[in-house]
Short mmCIF file of C-alpha atoms in Angstrom, two decimals:
data_model
loop_
_atom_site.label_atom_id
_atom_site.label_comp_id
_atom_site.label_asym_id
_atom_site.label_seq_id
_atom_site.Cartn_x
_atom_site.Cartn_y
_atom_site.Cartn_z
CA MET S 20 1.08 9.06 6.54
CA GLY S 21 2.37 7.40 9.30
CA LEU S 22 5.67 5.49 10.00
CA ALA S 23 6.40 1.95 8.94
CA GLU S 24 9.32 -0.87 9.25
CA MET S 25 11.00 -2.64 6.82
CA THR S 26 12.00 -6.19 7.47
CA VAL S 27 13.85 -8.13 4.51
CA LYS S 28 13.29 -12.50 5.03
CA VAL S 29 15.60 -14.19 2.39
CA LEU S 30 13.47 -17.33 2.50
CA SER S 31 15.95 -18.39 0.28
CA PRO S 32 18.61 -18.18 -2.51
CA ASP S 33 16.12 -17.42 -4.47
CA VAL S 34 13.71 -16.02 -2.25
CA LYS S 35 12.95 -12.89 -0.58
CA GLU S 36 10.12 -11.29 1.21
CA PHE S 37 10.31 -7.70 1.65
CA LYS S 38 7.57 -6.23 4.55
CA LEU S 39 7.06 -3.12 5.30
CA THR S 40 4.51 -2.36 8.24
CA SER S 41 3.09 0.73 9.52
CA THR S 42 3.91 1.86 13.05
CA ASP S 43 0.62 2.98 14.44
CA ASP S 44 -1.84 1.44 16.20
CA MET S 45 -5.04 1.66 15.03
CA PHE S 46 -6.77 3.28 17.28
CA THR S 47 -5.01 6.84 19.27
CA ALA S 48 -5.62 7.47 22.32
CA ALA S 49 -8.78 10.35 21.77
CA ASP S 50 -10.40 7.77 20.77
CA TYR S 51 -10.51 5.77 23.75
CA PHE S 52 -11.13 8.81 25.09
CA LEU S 53 -14.70 9.77 23.18
CA LEU S 54 -15.60 5.28 23.34
CA SER S 55 -15.54 5.72 27.23
CA LEU S 56 -17.21 9.39 26.90
CA LEU S 57 -19.53 7.83 25.75
CA ILE S 58 -20.04 4.26 27.15
CA VAL S 59 -20.65 6.19 30.69
CA VAL S 60 -23.20 8.39 29.10
CA PHE S 61 -25.24 6.05 27.58
CA HIS S 62 -25.01 4.30 31.37
CA PHE S 63 -26.45 7.80 33.23
CA ALA S 64 -28.85 7.55 29.99
CA VAL S 65 -30.01 4.64 30.83
CA ILE S 66 -30.24 4.20 35.12
CA PHE S 67 -31.34 7.35 35.44
CA HIS S 68 -33.58 7.71 32.73
CA VAL S 69 -32.67 10.69 31.23
CA ASN S 70 -35.58 11.50 28.82
CA SER S 71 -35.06 10.98 24.25
CA SER S 72 -33.85 14.85 23.59
CA PHE S 73 -30.75 14.17 25.10
CA LEU S 74 -30.16 10.55 23.69
CA LEU S 75 -29.88 12.82 20.63
CA LEU S 76 -27.34 15.04 21.40
CA VAL S 77 -25.79 11.98 21.57
CA VAL S 78 -26.17 10.88 18.78
CA PRO S 79 -23.17 12.97 16.56
CA PRO S 80 -19.75 11.97 18.73
CA ALA S 81 -21.42 9.05 18.54
CA ALA S 82 -21.31 8.49 15.16
CA LEU S 83 -17.88 9.98 14.76
CA VAL S 84 -16.87 7.75 16.57
CA VAL S 85 -18.29 4.37 14.60
CA ALA S 86 -16.75 6.64 11.23
CA ARG S 87 -13.56 6.40 12.97
CA VAL S 88 -13.70 3.30 13.50
CA LEU S 89 -15.25 1.85 10.27
CA TYR S 90 -12.03 4.44 8.92
CA ARG S 91 -9.38 2.79 11.37
CA ARG S 92 -10.41 -0.83 9.88
CA SER S 93 -10.30 -0.33 6.26
CA ARG S 94 -6.54 1.39 6.15
CA VAL S 95 -3.10 -0.56 5.53
CA GLN S 96 -1.88 -2.08 8.37
CA GLU S 97 0.99 -3.87 6.05
CA GLU S 98 2.20 -4.40 3.21
CA SER S 99 4.88 -7.10 1.18
CA LEU S 100 6.38 -7.68 -1.65
CA LEU S 101 7.57 -11.41 -2.24
CA VAL S 102 10.10 -11.54 -5.37
CA ILE S 103 10.94 -14.93 -7.02
CA ARG S 104 14.00 -15.30 -8.98
CA GLU S 105 12.51 -18.21 -11.79
CA LEU S 106 8.83 -16.78 -11.21
CA GLY S 107 7.98 -13.15 -10.99
CA VAL S 108 6.55 -10.92 -7.44
CA GLN S 109 3.50 -11.31 -5.69
CA LEU S 110 2.89 -8.24 -3.28
CA GLN S 111 0.36 -8.65 -0.59
CA THR S 112 -1.83 -6.14 1.60
CA ARG S 113 -3.15 -6.35 4.62
CA TYR S 114 -5.83 -3.69 6.22
CA TYR S 115 -6.69 -3.48 10.53
CA SER S 116 -9.86 -5.10 9.66
CA GLY S 117 -7.68 -8.72 8.79
CA ALA S 118 -8.37 -8.42 5.50
CA VAL S 119 -6.02 -9.45 2.63
CA THR S 120 -5.59 -9.00 -0.69
CA HIS S 121 -2.73 -10.82 -3.41
CA ARG S 122 -1.29 -9.41 -6.28
CA PHE S 123 0.57 -11.71 -8.75
CA VAL S 124 3.09 -10.13 -11.36
CA ASP S 125 4.68 -13.33 -13.48
CA LYS S 126 8.06 -12.49 -14.00
CA LYS S 127 8.23 -12.99 -18.34
CA ARG S 128 5.06 -9.97 -18.17
CA ILE S 129 7.71 -7.66 -16.12
CA ARG S 130 10.10 -5.24 -18.60
CA ALA S 131 11.51 -3.00 -16.17
CA ILE S 132 11.97 -2.23 -12.70
CA VAL S 133 12.00 1.40 -11.69
CA LEU S 134 12.79 4.15 -9.04
CA ASN S 135 10.91 7.47 -9.65
CA GLU S 136 9.89 10.89 -7.41
CA ALA S 137 6.63 12.22 -7.31
CA VAL S 138 4.53 15.51 -6.08
CA LYS S 139 1.79 14.79 -3.87
CA SER S 140 0.39 16.73 -1.85
CA TYR S 141 2.97 20.19 -2.27
CA ALA S 142 5.70 17.01 -0.62
CA VAL S 143 7.45 14.44 -2.87
CA ILE S 144 7.24 11.37 -2.34
CA PHE S 145 9.25 7.87 -3.56
CA TYR S 146 7.50 5.94 -5.44
CA MET S 147 9.28 1.86 -6.91
CA ALA S 148 7.96 0.20 -9.97
CA PHE S 149 7.54 -2.79 -11.64
CA ILE S 150 6.44 -2.13 -15.81
CA VAL S 151 4.25 -4.85 -16.24
CA GLU S 152 2.33 -5.85 -19.72
CA PRO S 153 -0.54 -7.04 -19.06
CA PRO S 154 -2.28 -10.64 -19.31
CA PRO S 155 -2.55 -11.16 -23.11
CA ASN S 156 -6.46 -11.69 -22.09
CA ASP S 157 -6.98 -7.99 -19.86
CA ASP S 158 -7.62 -5.35 -22.84
CA ALA S 159 -9.03 -2.95 -20.30
CA GLY S 160 -6.07 -3.43 -18.57
CA ARG S 161 -3.92 -1.44 -21.04
CA ARG S 162 -5.53 1.97 -20.50
CA ARG S 163 -7.15 2.07 -17.29
CA ARG S 164 -4.77 3.39 -13.32
CA PRO S 165 -3.34 0.41 -11.79
CA THR S 166 -4.43 1.77 -8.45
CA SER S 167 -5.84 4.54 -6.44
CA SER S 168 -3.71 4.19 -3.63
CA ALA S 169 -1.68 8.44 -2.49
CA ALA S 170 1.03 7.25 -5.00
CA ALA S 171 -0.54 6.19 -7.87
CA SER S 172 -2.82 9.06 -8.02
CA ALA S 173 1.05 10.92 -8.29
CA ALA S 174 2.27 8.46 -9.90
CA PRO S 175 1.98 8.42 -14.09
CA THR S 176 -0.39 6.24 -15.24
CA HIS S 177 1.85 4.86 -17.84
CA VAL S 178 5.56 4.03 -18.38
CA GLY S 179 5.46 7.95 -19.45
CA ALA S 180 8.53 9.38 -17.02
CA ALA S 181 9.41 5.74 -15.93
CA ALA S 182 10.86 5.08 -19.02
CA SER S 183 13.37 6.94 -18.55
CA ASP S 184 15.31 3.49 -16.73
CA ALA S 185 18.14 3.78 -18.15
CA ALA S 186 18.86 -0.03 -17.68
CA ARG S 187 16.31 -1.11 -19.67
CA THR S 188 15.28 1.37 -21.82
CA LEU S 189 11.56 0.48 -23.29
CA ARG S 190 10.53 1.63 -27.38
CA PRO S 191 8.19 4.36 -27.30
CA ALA S 192 5.75 2.27 -28.99
CA ASP S 193 5.91 -0.10 -25.54
CA ALA S 194 4.69 3.02 -23.82
CA ASP S 195 1.18 3.02 -24.01
CA ARG S 196 0.54 -0.72 -23.67
CA LEU S 197 2.15 -0.83 -20.24
CA VAL S 198 1.26 -0.18 -16.72
CA LEU S 199 2.49 0.82 -13.67
CA VAL S 200 1.92 -1.83 -10.47
CA LEU S 201 3.43 0.50 -8.00
CA ALA S 202 5.36 -1.69 -5.11
CA PHE S 203 4.01 -0.24 -0.89
CA GLU S 204 1.70 2.28 -2.60
CA ASN S 205 0.04 2.81 1.12
CA LEU S 206 2.38 2.61 2.99
CA LEU S 207 4.62 5.31 0.93
CA PRO S 208 8.26 4.13 2.68
CA LYS S 209 11.51 6.58 2.04
CA LEU S 210 13.69 6.73 -0.02
CA HIS S 211 16.44 4.90 2.03
CA THR S 212 14.09 1.76 2.47
CA LEU S 213 13.16 1.84 -1.23
CA LEU S 214 17.19 1.41 -2.72
CA PRO S 215 17.23 -1.61 -1.27
CA VAL S 216 14.72 -3.16 -1.73
CA TYR S 217 14.82 -2.31 -5.50
CA ARG S 218 18.64 -3.14 -6.41
CA ALA S 219 17.35 -6.61 -4.68
CA SER S 220 14.00 -6.97 -6.63
CA ARG S 221 16.02 -5.98 -10.31
CA ALA S 222 18.92 -8.34 -8.74
CA MET S 223 16.47 -11.85 -9.04
CA MET S 224 14.63 -10.48 -12.20
CA PHE S 225 16.74 -9.35 -14.28
CA GLY S 226 20.34 -11.11 -12.94
CA GLU S 227 22.18 -7.29 -11.86
CA PRO S 228 24.70 -6.85 -9.54
CA GLU S 229 22.95 -5.66 -5.83
CA GLU S 230 25.83 -3.57 -4.88
#
């Protein structure tokens, strides 16, 4: 996981935006080197009419470059959390390809907000999650994993350990039907970055002190 920078915008007393942006470049120096090398090789082949057997040697590295480009375009560049006191939260994910996805969670469906740790690939990560009720007509959603990101694969599928959120204890009967919606699930910020977001979100959703 790369480094990321958090920016906070107070759009109004009732609206705050937390935006986490990756500091990684879409392409590395190695990518530019491989691409430049392939261009030179193809240019050489065209000028000197190199036979096809030589061109076949260029196919594997060319395929590697294409694969690296496609992979990097699919990576997450930015994640944001928009907290609206009277409405709920909106999560947005922007990819290096330019694609953007949104997810809105109504305030009425948010039962708790938790900050927990999990183990992923022998490393300890921290995640912030909203414990929410699925929409009334989303019966399947009550049993599925909320996402397939790195954080989600390490975090519990349902409330589980996250239900230890002492400030808003949930009834055991609720645990089976509630799911986790993870914030910043791909860029995985550090604990010191998540703490202000967690406190502000709880303050705006539940009226708790932010400090």
